[in-house]
């Protein structure tokens, strides 16, 4: 058993300019909460910032909007979809669905995410 507080955990800054954001990794094969089958983390996007378009070819992902609001853009075989997201929304993404987030609000946009399998989360987000 392990109990942590997401706001007490250290994160890392990734991206540059408009794409800068903070990412905290809570659970993965090598993080504080060791889990082999999934990764759990939090991405914090400041007002006016953009999380660039990306995908996870080998992972399914669930994203919970913990705080704030903004715009999600998802590209899949059916086309490009743009919609508003707000606190308490849940977004489910399948393998290879490209996605991006735009914080056009006035407060931080906090996205709590889990993806499975765990993938390479440690390579990008684990503080060494």
mmCIF file of N, CA and C in Angstrom:
data_model
loop_
_atom_site.group_PDB
_atom_site.id
_atom_site.type_symbol
_atom_site.label_atom_id
_atom_site.label_comp_id
_atom_site.label_asym_id
_atom_site.label_seq_id
_atom_site.Cartn_x
_atom_site.Cartn_y
_atom_site.Cartn_z
ATOM 1 N N UNK A 1 0.847 -1.177 0.000
ATOM 2 C CA UNK A 1 0.000 0.000 0.000
ATOM 3 C C UNK A 1 0.886 1.230 0.000
ATOM 4 N N UNK A 2 0.447 2.243 -0.718
ATOM 5 C CA UNK A 2 1.206 3.493 -0.804
ATOM 6 C C UNK A 2 0.200 4.627 -0.931
ATOM 7 N N UNK A 3 0.394 5.693 -0.157
ATOM 8 C CA UNK A 3 -0.473 6.864 -0.219
ATOM 9 C C UNK A 3 0.382 8.083 -0.541
ATOM 10 N N UNK A 4 0.011 8.807 -1.583
ATOM 11 C CA UNK A 4 0.715 10.045 -1.925
ATOM 12 C C UNK A 4 -0.321 11.132 -2.198
ATOM 13 N N UNK A 5 0.120 12.381 -2.145
ATOM 14 C CA UNK A 5 -0.731 13.513 -2.478
ATOM 15 C C UNK A 5 -0.236 14.094 -3.789
ATOM 16 N N UNK A 6 -1.104 14.222 -4.766
ATOM 17 C CA UNK A 6 -0.645 14.648 -6.087
ATOM 18 C C UNK A 6 -0.050 16.040 -6.088
ATOM 19 N N UNK A 7 -0.443 16.902 -5.152
ATOM 20 C CA UNK A 7 0.108 18.255 -5.121
ATOM 21 C C UNK A 7 1.433 18.333 -4.373
ATOM 22 N N UNK A 8 1.776 17.288 -3.628
ATOM 23 C CA UNK A 8 3.056 17.272 -2.917
ATOM 24 C C UNK A 8 4.159 16.612 -3.730
ATOM 25 N N UNK A 9 3.811 15.999 -4.834
ATOM 26 C CA UNK A 9 4.794 15.339 -5.684
ATOM 27 C C UNK A 9 5.477 16.348 -6.599
ATOM 28 N N UNK A 10 6.767 16.152 -6.815
ATOM 29 C CA UNK A 10 7.512 17.015 -7.730
ATOM 30 C C UNK A 10 7.218 16.606 -9.165
ATOM 31 N N UNK A 11 7.229 17.585 -10.034
ATOM 32 C CA UNK A 11 7.039 17.340 -11.453
ATOM 33 C C UNK A 11 8.224 17.846 -12.242
ATOM 34 N N UNK A 12 8.172 17.639 -13.536
ATOM 35 C CA UNK A 12 9.213 18.171 -14.411
ATOM 36 C C UNK A 12 8.554 19.033 -15.482
ATOM 37 N N UNK A 13 9.273 20.024 -15.941
ATOM 38 C CA UNK A 13 8.809 20.872 -17.039
ATOM 39 C C UNK A 13 9.265 20.233 -18.339
ATOM 40 N N UNK A 14 8.343 20.095 -19.270
ATOM 41 C CA UNK A 14 8.709 19.603 -20.595
ATOM 42 C C UNK A 14 8.111 20.535 -21.637
ATOM 43 N N UNK A 15 8.647 20.476 -22.830
ATOM 44 C CA UNK A 15 8.208 21.367 -23.889
ATOM 45 C C UNK A 15 8.830 22.745 -23.719
ATOM 46 N N UNK A 16 8.670 23.565 -24.734
ATOM 47 C CA UNK A 16 9.216 24.919 -24.711
ATOM 48 C C UNK A 16 8.195 25.901 -25.244
ATOM 49 N N UNK A 17 8.332 27.152 -24.846
ATOM 50 C CA UNK A 17 7.443 28.197 -25.344
ATOM 51 C C UNK A 17 5.996 27.890 -25.033
ATOM 52 N N UNK A 18 5.139 27.985 -26.045
ATOM 53 C CA UNK A 18 3.707 27.733 -25.852
ATOM 54 C C UNK A 18 3.406 26.289 -25.483
ATOM 55 N N UNK A 19 4.354 25.379 -25.723
ATOM 56 C CA UNK A 19 4.130 23.958 -25.442
ATOM 57 C C UNK A 19 4.658 23.531 -24.078
ATOM 58 N N UNK A 20 5.136 24.473 -23.259
ATOM 59 C CA UNK A 20 5.664 24.095 -21.944
ATOM 60 C C UNK A 20 4.526 23.670 -21.023
ATOM 61 N N UNK A 21 4.799 22.644 -20.242
ATOM 62 C CA UNK A 21 3.839 22.152 -19.264
ATOM 63 C C UNK A 21 4.591 21.399 -18.181
ATOM 64 N N UNK A 22 3.913 21.147 -17.080
ATOM 65 C CA UNK A 22 4.488 20.364 -15.990
ATOM 66 C C UNK A 22 3.842 18.987 -16.000
ATOM 67 N N UNK A 23 4.660 17.961 -15.806
ATOM 68 C CA UNK A 23 4.154 16.591 -15.762
ATOM 69 C C UNK A 23 4.649 15.926 -14.486
ATOM 70 N N UNK A 24 3.731 15.261 -13.801
ATOM 71 C CA UNK A 24 4.056 14.490 -12.604
ATOM 72 C C UNK A 24 3.701 13.039 -12.878
ATOM 73 N N UNK A 25 4.625 12.140 -12.592
ATOM 74 C CA UNK A 25 4.396 10.708 -12.784
ATOM 75 C C UNK A 25 4.233 10.059 -11.419
ATOM 76 N N UNK A 26 3.086 9.432 -11.182
ATOM 77 C CA UNK A 26 2.789 8.829 -9.890
ATOM 78 C C UNK A 26 2.969 7.320 -9.874
ATOM 79 N N UNK A 27 2.564 6.662 -10.931
ATOM 80 C CA UNK A 27 2.606 5.197 -10.962
ATOM 81 C C UNK A 27 3.134 4.731 -12.307
ATOM 82 N N UNK A 28 4.089 3.808 -12.251
ATOM 83 C CA UNK A 28 4.695 3.195 -13.440
ATOM 84 C C UNK A 28 5.666 2.130 -12.929
ATOM 85 N N UNK A 29 6.291 1.374 -13.801
ATOM 86 C CA UNK A 29 7.192 0.326 -13.317
ATOM 87 C C UNK A 29 8.349 0.820 -12.442
ATOM 88 N N UNK A 30 8.803 2.069 -12.632
ATOM 89 C CA UNK A 30 9.958 2.550 -11.871
ATOM 90 C C UNK A 30 9.661 3.751 -10.980
ATOM 91 N N UNK A 31 8.422 4.191 -10.902
ATOM 92 C CA UNK A 31 8.092 5.376 -10.105
ATOM 93 C C UNK A 31 7.825 4.997 -8.650
ATOM 94 N N UNK A 32 7.435 6.000 -7.848
ATOM 95 C CA UNK A 32 7.220 5.767 -6.418
ATOM 96 C C UNK A 32 6.161 4.692 -6.169
ATOM 97 N N UNK A 33 5.070 4.742 -6.903
ATOM 98 C CA UNK A 33 4.071 3.670 -6.852
ATOM 99 C C UNK A 33 4.382 2.760 -8.037
ATOM 100 N N UNK A 34 4.888 1.601 -7.756
ATOM 101 C CA UNK A 34 5.343 0.703 -8.823
ATOM 102 C C UNK A 34 4.175 -0.124 -9.369
ATOM 103 N N UNK A 35 3.909 0.088 -10.655
ATOM 104 C CA UNK A 35 2.866 -0.656 -11.344
ATOM 105 C C UNK A 35 3.387 -1.033 -12.723
ATOM 106 N N UNK A 36 3.282 -2.296 -13.054
ATOM 107 C CA UNK A 36 3.790 -2.799 -14.330
ATOM 108 C C UNK A 36 2.811 -2.587 -15.483
ATOM 109 N N UNK A 37 1.517 -2.603 -15.190
ATOM 110 C CA UNK A 37 0.518 -2.651 -16.253
ATOM 111 C C UNK A 37 -0.010 -1.302 -16.721
ATOM 112 N N UNK A 38 0.292 -0.234 -15.983
ATOM 113 C CA UNK A 38 -0.221 1.074 -16.379
ATOM 114 C C UNK A 38 0.668 2.184 -15.842
ATOM 115 N N UNK A 39 0.478 3.374 -16.396
ATOM 116 C CA UNK A 39 1.137 4.581 -15.904
ATOM 117 C C UNK A 39 0.048 5.576 -15.509
ATOM 118 N N UNK A 40 0.286 6.293 -14.414
ATOM 119 C CA UNK A 40 -0.650 7.300 -13.918
ATOM 120 C C UNK A 40 0.119 8.584 -13.672
ATOM 121 N N UNK A 41 -0.405 9.691 -14.183
ATOM 122 C CA UNK A 41 0.281 10.960 -13.989
ATOM 123 C C UNK A 41 -0.661 12.139 -14.123
ATOM 124 N N UNK A 42 -0.082 13.322 -13.956
ATOM 125 C CA UNK A 42 -0.830 14.568 -14.033
ATOM 126 C C UNK A 42 -0.073 15.530 -14.933
ATOM 127 N N UNK A 43 -0.767 16.124 -15.878
ATOM 128 C CA UNK A 43 -0.200 17.169 -16.727
ATOM 129 C C UNK A 43 -0.883 18.479 -16.375
ATOM 130 N N UNK A 44 -0.073 19.516 -16.126
ATOM 131 C CA UNK A 44 -0.591 20.838 -15.777
ATOM 132 C C UNK A 44 -0.226 21.796 -16.908
ATOM 133 N N UNK A 45 -1.254 22.352 -17.535
ATOM 134 C CA UNK A 45 -1.071 23.268 -18.660
ATOM 135 C C UNK A 45 -1.525 24.658 -18.208
ATOM 136 N N UNK A 46 -0.622 25.608 -18.244
ATOM 137 C CA UNK A 46 -0.919 26.982 -17.824
ATOM 138 C C UNK A 46 -1.822 27.678 -18.852
ATOM 139 N N UNK A 47 -2.545 28.730 -18.428
ATOM 140 C CA UNK A 47 -3.373 29.488 -19.371
ATOM 141 C C UNK A 47 -2.548 29.978 -20.565
ATOM 142 N N UNK A 48 -3.113 29.828 -21.754
ATOM 143 C CA UNK A 48 -2.443 30.246 -22.973
ATOM 144 C C UNK A 48 -1.483 29.223 -23.547
ATOM 145 N N UNK A 49 -1.247 28.120 -22.838
ATOM 146 C CA UNK A 49 -0.312 27.094 -23.295
ATOM 147 C C UNK A 49 -1.057 25.999 -24.064
ATOM 148 N N UNK A 50 -0.289 25.237 -24.847
ATOM 149 C CA UNK A 50 -0.826 24.170 -25.691
ATOM 150 C C UNK A 50 -0.017 22.897 -25.468
ATOM 151 N N UNK A 51 -0.702 21.795 -25.263
ATOM 152 C CA UNK A 51 -0.047 20.479 -25.246
ATOM 153 C C UNK A 51 -0.108 19.989 -26.686
ATOM 154 N N UNK A 52 1.047 19.896 -27.338
ATOM 155 C CA UNK A 52 1.086 19.617 -28.773
ATOM 156 C C UNK A 52 0.447 18.274 -29.123
ATOM 157 N N UNK A 53 0.062 18.146 -30.380
ATOM 158 C CA UNK A 53 -0.549 16.926 -30.898
ATOM 159 C C UNK A 53 0.440 15.773 -30.769
ATOM 160 N N UNK A 54 -0.037 14.653 -30.246
ATOM 161 C CA UNK A 54 0.797 13.466 -30.086
ATOM 162 C C UNK A 54 -0.118 12.247 -30.011
ATOM 163 N N UNK A 55 0.467 11.066 -30.056
ATOM 164 C CA UNK A 55 -0.318 9.849 -29.874
ATOM 165 C C UNK A 55 0.518 8.805 -29.156
ATOM 166 N N UNK A 56 -0.149 7.763 -28.743
ATOM 167 C CA UNK A 56 0.490 6.624 -28.087
ATOM 168 C C UNK A 56 0.147 5.399 -28.934
ATOM 169 N N UNK A 57 1.081 4.950 -29.738
ATOM 170 C CA UNK A 57 0.790 3.860 -30.672
ATOM 171 C C UNK A 57 0.503 2.542 -29.968
ATOM 172 N N UNK A 58 1.061 2.366 -28.775
ATOM 173 C CA UNK A 58 0.918 1.088 -28.077
ATOM 174 C C UNK A 58 0.088 1.182 -26.806
ATOM 175 N N UNK A 59 -0.609 2.310 -26.595
ATOM 176 C CA UNK A 59 -1.316 2.511 -25.335
ATOM 177 C C UNK A 59 -2.734 3.018 -25.555
ATOM 178 N N UNK A 60 -3.621 2.596 -24.669
ATOM 179 C CA UNK A 60 -4.932 3.215 -24.542
ATOM 180 C C UNK A 60 -4.824 4.185 -23.374
ATOM 181 N N UNK A 61 -5.581 5.288 -23.406
ATOM 182 C CA UNK A 61 -5.439 6.315 -22.377
ATOM 183 C C UNK A 61 -6.807 6.817 -21.931
ATOM 184 N N UNK A 62 -6.913 7.068 -20.637
ATOM 185 C CA UNK A 62 -8.079 7.718 -20.051
ATOM 186 C C UNK A 62 -7.577 9.010 -19.421
ATOM 187 N N UNK A 63 -8.265 10.121 -19.700
ATOM 188 C CA UNK A 63 -7.877 11.420 -19.146
ATOM 189 C C UNK A 63 -9.061 11.983 -18.373
ATOM 190 N N UNK A 64 -8.787 12.381 -17.122
ATOM 191 C CA UNK A 64 -9.788 13.007 -16.262
ATOM 192 C C UNK A 64 -9.406 14.475 -16.097
ATOM 193 N N UNK A 65 -10.332 15.377 -16.382
ATOM 194 C CA UNK A 65 -10.059 16.807 -16.206
ATOM 195 C C UNK A 65 -10.275 17.136 -14.732
ATOM 196 N N UNK A 66 -9.162 17.277 -14.016
ATOM 197 C CA UNK A 66 -9.195 17.517 -12.577
ATOM 198 C C UNK A 66 -9.562 18.964 -12.255
ATOM 199 N N UNK A 67 -8.988 19.905 -13.006
ATOM 200 C CA UNK A 67 -9.273 21.331 -12.802
ATOM 201 C C UNK A 67 -9.187 22.059 -14.136
ATOM 202 N N UNK A 68 -9.920 23.168 -14.216
ATOM 203 C CA UNK A 68 -9.826 24.034 -15.379
ATOM 204 C C UNK A 68 -10.721 23.602 -16.527
ATOM 205 N N UNK A 69 -10.536 24.295 -17.639
ATOM 206 C CA UNK A 69 -11.266 23.967 -18.856
ATOM 207 C C UNK A 69 -10.417 24.373 -20.047
ATOM 208 N N UNK A 70 -10.770 23.843 -21.207
ATOM 209 C CA UNK A 70 -9.999 24.136 -22.405
ATOM 210 C C UNK A 70 -10.593 23.439 -23.609
ATOM 211 N N UNK A 71 -9.742 23.217 -24.590
ATOM 212 C CA UNK A 71 -10.161 22.580 -25.836
ATOM 213 C C UNK A 71 -9.334 21.317 -26.048
ATOM 214 N N UNK A 72 -10.005 20.227 -26.386
ATOM 215 C CA UNK A 72 -9.332 18.982 -26.773
ATOM 216 C C UNK A 72 -9.508 18.811 -28.279
ATOM 217 N N UNK A 73 -8.438 18.394 -28.931
ATOM 218 C CA UNK A 73 -8.487 18.077 -30.356
ATOM 219 C C UNK A 73 -8.050 16.622 -30.496
ATOM 220 N N UNK A 74 -8.883 15.804 -31.126
ATOM 221 C CA UNK A 74 -8.586 14.383 -31.301
ATOM 222 C C UNK A 74 -8.676 14.052 -32.786
ATOM 223 N N UNK A 75 -7.645 13.376 -33.286
ATOM 224 C CA UNK A 75 -7.634 12.913 -34.675
ATOM 225 C C UNK A 75 -7.642 11.394 -34.680
ATOM 226 N N UNK A 76 -8.585 10.823 -35.445
ATOM 227 C CA UNK A 76 -8.645 9.375 -35.597
ATOM 228 C C UNK A 76 -9.136 9.048 -37.005
ATOM 229 N N UNK A 77 -9.449 7.795 -37.245
ATOM 230 C CA UNK A 77 -9.847 7.382 -38.592
ATOM 231 C C UNK A 77 -11.147 8.040 -39.053
ATOM 232 N N UNK A 78 -11.908 8.621 -38.134
ATOM 233 C CA UNK A 78 -13.154 9.297 -38.495
ATOM 234 C C UNK A 78 -12.949 10.783 -38.787
ATOM 235 N N UNK A 79 -11.729 11.286 -38.581
ATOM 236 C CA UNK A 79 -11.461 12.697 -38.847
ATOM 237 C C UNK A 79 -10.919 13.421 -37.626
ATOM 238 N N UNK A 80 -11.009 14.743 -37.666
ATOM 239 C CA UNK A 80 -10.541 15.596 -36.577
ATOM 240 C C UNK A 80 -11.740 16.104 -35.792
ATOM 241 N N UNK A 81 -11.660 15.984 -34.464
ATOM 242 C CA UNK A 81 -12.756 16.370 -33.581
ATOM 243 C C UNK A 81 -12.222 17.384 -32.575
ATOM 244 N N UNK A 82 -12.897 18.512 -32.439
ATOM 245 C CA UNK A 82 -12.508 19.547 -31.485
ATOM 246 C C UNK A 82 -13.692 19.808 -30.568
ATOM 247 N N UNK A 83 -13.453 19.789 -29.262
ATOM 248 C CA UNK A 83 -14.548 19.996 -28.327
ATOM 249 C C UNK A 83 -14.034 20.586 -27.022
ATOM 250 N N UNK A 84 -14.925 21.223 -26.284
ATOM 251 C CA UNK A 84 -14.584 21.811 -24.988
ATOM 252 C C UNK A 84 -14.511 20.716 -23.938
ATOM 253 N N UNK A 85 -13.544 20.865 -23.049
ATOM 254 C CA UNK A 85 -13.451 19.990 -21.884
ATOM 255 C C UNK A 85 -13.491 20.873 -20.646
ATOM 256 N N UNK A 86 -14.005 20.309 -19.563
ATOM 257 C CA UNK A 86 -14.104 21.062 -18.310
ATOM 258 C C UNK A 86 -13.948 20.102 -17.143
ATOM 259 N N UNK A 87 -13.850 20.667 -15.943
ATOM 260 C CA UNK A 87 -13.681 19.855 -14.741
ATOM 261 C C UNK A 87 -14.662 18.696 -14.718
ATOM 262 N N UNK A 88 -14.138 17.550 -14.305
ATOM 263 C CA UNK A 88 -14.890 16.305 -14.132
ATOM 264 C C UNK A 88 -15.230 15.586 -15.428
ATOM 265 N N UNK A 89 -14.779 16.094 -16.575
ATOM 266 C CA UNK A 89 -14.942 15.353 -17.828
ATOM 267 C C UNK A 89 -13.935 14.210 -17.885
ATOM 268 N N UNK A 90 -14.307 13.148 -18.572
ATOM 269 C CA UNK A 90 -13.420 12.010 -18.798
ATOM 270 C C UNK A 90 -13.348 11.772 -20.302
ATOM 271 N N UNK A 91 -12.124 11.681 -20.803
ATOM 272 C CA UNK A 91 -11.885 11.445 -22.223
ATOM 273 C C UNK A 91 -11.190 10.100 -22.373
ATOM 274 N N UNK A 92 -11.728 9.239 -23.219
ATOM 275 C CA UNK A 92 -11.139 7.932 -23.489
ATOM 276 C C UNK A 92 -10.501 7.960 -24.870
ATOM 277 N N UNK A 93 -9.234 7.556 -24.942
ATOM 278 C CA UNK A 93 -8.498 7.549 -26.208
ATOM 279 C C UNK A 93 -8.016 6.142 -26.512
ATOM 280 N N UNK A 94 -8.230 5.715 -27.741
ATOM 281 C CA UNK A 94 -7.801 4.390 -28.160
ATOM 282 C C UNK A 94 -6.376 4.458 -28.706
ATOM 283 N N UNK A 95 -5.820 3.295 -29.013
ATOM 284 C CA UNK A 95 -4.493 3.237 -29.611
ATOM 285 C C UNK A 95 -4.424 4.183 -30.802
ATOM 286 N N UNK A 96 -3.340 4.900 -30.893
ATOM 287 C CA UNK A 96 -3.032 5.716 -32.074
ATOM 288 C C UNK A 96 -3.981 6.880 -32.328
ATOM 289 N N UNK A 97 -4.835 7.259 -31.385
ATOM 290 C CA UNK A 97 -5.659 8.452 -31.566
ATOM 291 C C UNK A 97 -4.813 9.659 -31.161
ATOM 292 N N UNK A 98 -4.486 10.494 -32.126
ATOM 293 C CA UNK A 98 -3.694 11.691 -31.836
ATOM 294 C C UNK A 98 -4.552 12.678 -31.058
ATOM 295 N N UNK A 99 -3.914 13.390 -30.115
ATOM 296 C CA UNK A 99 -4.664 14.324 -29.295
ATOM 297 C C UNK A 99 -3.795 15.499 -28.864
ATOM 298 N N UNK A 100 -4.472 16.617 -28.620
ATOM 299 C CA UNK A 100 -3.833 17.862 -28.218
ATOM 300 C C UNK A 100 -4.782 18.593 -27.280
ATOM 301 N N UNK A 101 -4.212 19.438 -26.413
ATOM 302 C CA UNK A 101 -5.030 20.209 -25.482
ATOM 303 C C UNK A 101 -4.601 21.667 -25.505
ATOM 304 N N UNK A 102 -5.576 22.556 -25.485
ATOM 305 C CA UNK A 102 -5.332 23.994 -25.497
ATOM 306 C C UNK A 102 -5.984 24.577 -24.248
ATOM 307 N N UNK A 103 -5.190 25.264 -23.439
ATOM 308 C CA UNK A 103 -5.764 25.928 -22.273
ATOM 309 C C UNK A 103 -6.105 27.363 -22.666
ATOM 310 N N UNK A 104 -7.363 27.580 -23.002
ATOM 311 C CA UNK A 104 -7.826 28.925 -23.331
ATOM 312 C C UNK A 104 -8.574 29.551 -22.159
ATOM 313 N N UNK A 105 -8.444 28.929 -20.984
ATOM 314 C CA UNK A 105 -9.104 29.427 -19.782
ATOM 315 C C UNK A 105 -8.219 30.375 -18.991
ATOM 316 N N UNK A 106 -8.652 30.683 -17.781
ATOM 317 C CA UNK A 106 -7.938 31.630 -16.924
ATOM 318 C C UNK A 106 -7.211 30.957 -15.775
ATOM 319 N N UNK A 107 -7.367 29.652 -15.642
ATOM 320 C CA UNK A 107 -6.675 28.919 -14.580
ATOM 321 C C UNK A 107 -5.973 27.708 -15.185
ATOM 322 N N UNK A 108 -5.103 27.087 -14.386
ATOM 323 C CA UNK A 108 -4.390 25.902 -14.860
ATOM 324 C C UNK A 108 -5.379 24.827 -15.304
ATOM 325 N N UNK A 109 -5.030 24.139 -16.370
ATOM 326 C CA UNK A 109 -5.781 22.974 -16.840
ATOM 327 C C UNK A 109 -5.030 21.746 -16.348
ATOM 328 N N UNK A 110 -5.642 20.976 -15.458
ATOM 329 C CA UNK A 110 -5.013 19.790 -14.885
ATOM 330 C C UNK A 110 -5.652 18.534 -15.460
ATOM 331 N N UNK A 111 -4.832 17.721 -16.098
ATOM 332 C CA UNK A 111 -5.293 16.486 -16.723
ATOM 333 C C UNK A 111 -4.656 15.303 -16.017
ATOM 334 N N UNK A 112 -5.460 14.533 -15.313
ATOM 335 C CA UNK A 112 -5.000 13.310 -14.662
ATOM 336 C C UNK A 112 -5.171 12.188 -15.674
ATOM 337 N N UNK A 113 -4.093 11.480 -15.972
ATOM 338 C CA UNK A 113 -4.143 10.484 -17.040
ATOM 339 C C UNK A 113 -3.632 9.127 -16.563
ATOM 340 N N UNK A 114 -4.185 8.127 -17.214
ATOM 341 C CA UNK A 114 -3.727 6.759 -16.991
ATOM 342 C C UNK A 114 -3.652 6.110 -18.362
ATOM 343 N N UNK A 115 -2.537 5.443 -18.631
ATOM 344 C CA UNK A 115 -2.492 4.689 -19.872
ATOM 345 C C UNK A 115 -1.907 3.311 -19.657
ATOM 346 N N UNK A 116 -2.366 2.410 -20.515
ATOM 347 C CA UNK A 116 -2.001 1.012 -20.393
ATOM 348 C C UNK A 116 -1.721 0.454 -21.779
ATOM 349 N N UNK A 117 -0.688 -0.371 -21.888
ATOM 350 C CA UNK A 117 0.304 -0.671 -20.861
ATOM 351 C C UNK A 117 1.129 0.572 -20.519
ATOM 352 N N UNK A 118 1.996 0.427 -19.536
ATOM 353 C CA UNK A 118 2.689 1.591 -18.983
ATOM 354 C C UNK A 118 3.556 2.321 -19.992
ATOM 355 N N UNK A 119 4.029 1.651 -21.014
ATOM 356 C CA UNK A 119 4.806 2.335 -22.048
ATOM 357 C C UNK A 119 6.142 2.837 -21.544
ATOM 358 N N UNK A 120 6.567 3.964 -22.067
ATOM 359 C CA UNK A 120 7.883 4.508 -21.739
ATOM 360 C C UNK A 120 7.770 5.760 -20.884
ATOM 361 N N UNK A 121 6.826 5.790 -19.966
ATOM 362 C CA UNK A 121 6.603 6.983 -19.149
ATOM 363 C C UNK A 121 7.860 7.411 -18.404
ATOM 364 N N UNK A 122 8.633 6.440 -17.916
ATOM 365 C CA UNK A 122 9.834 6.781 -17.148
ATOM 366 C C UNK A 122 10.841 7.560 -17.980
ATOM 367 N N UNK A 123 10.944 7.229 -19.245
ATOM 368 C CA UNK A 123 11.917 7.898 -20.114
ATOM 369 C C UNK A 123 11.634 9.389 -20.242
ATOM 370 N N UNK A 124 10.370 9.774 -20.153
ATOM 371 C CA UNK A 124 10.014 11.177 -20.348
ATOM 372 C C UNK A 124 9.756 11.922 -19.048
ATOM 373 N N UNK A 125 9.144 11.261 -18.061
ATOM 374 C CA UNK A 125 8.580 11.991 -16.937
ATOM 375 C C UNK A 125 9.178 11.680 -15.571
ATOM 376 N N UNK A 126 9.971 10.642 -15.437
ATOM 377 C CA UNK A 126 10.477 10.255 -14.121
ATOM 378 C C UNK A 126 11.634 11.159 -13.727
ATOM 379 N N UNK A 127 11.534 11.755 -12.548
ATOM 380 C CA UNK A 127 12.623 12.581 -12.029
ATOM 381 C C UNK A 127 13.694 11.653 -11.513
ATOM 382 N N UNK A 128 14.908 11.816 -12.015
ATOM 383 C CA UNK A 128 15.995 10.905 -11.640
ATOM 384 C C UNK A 128 16.875 11.507 -10.584
#
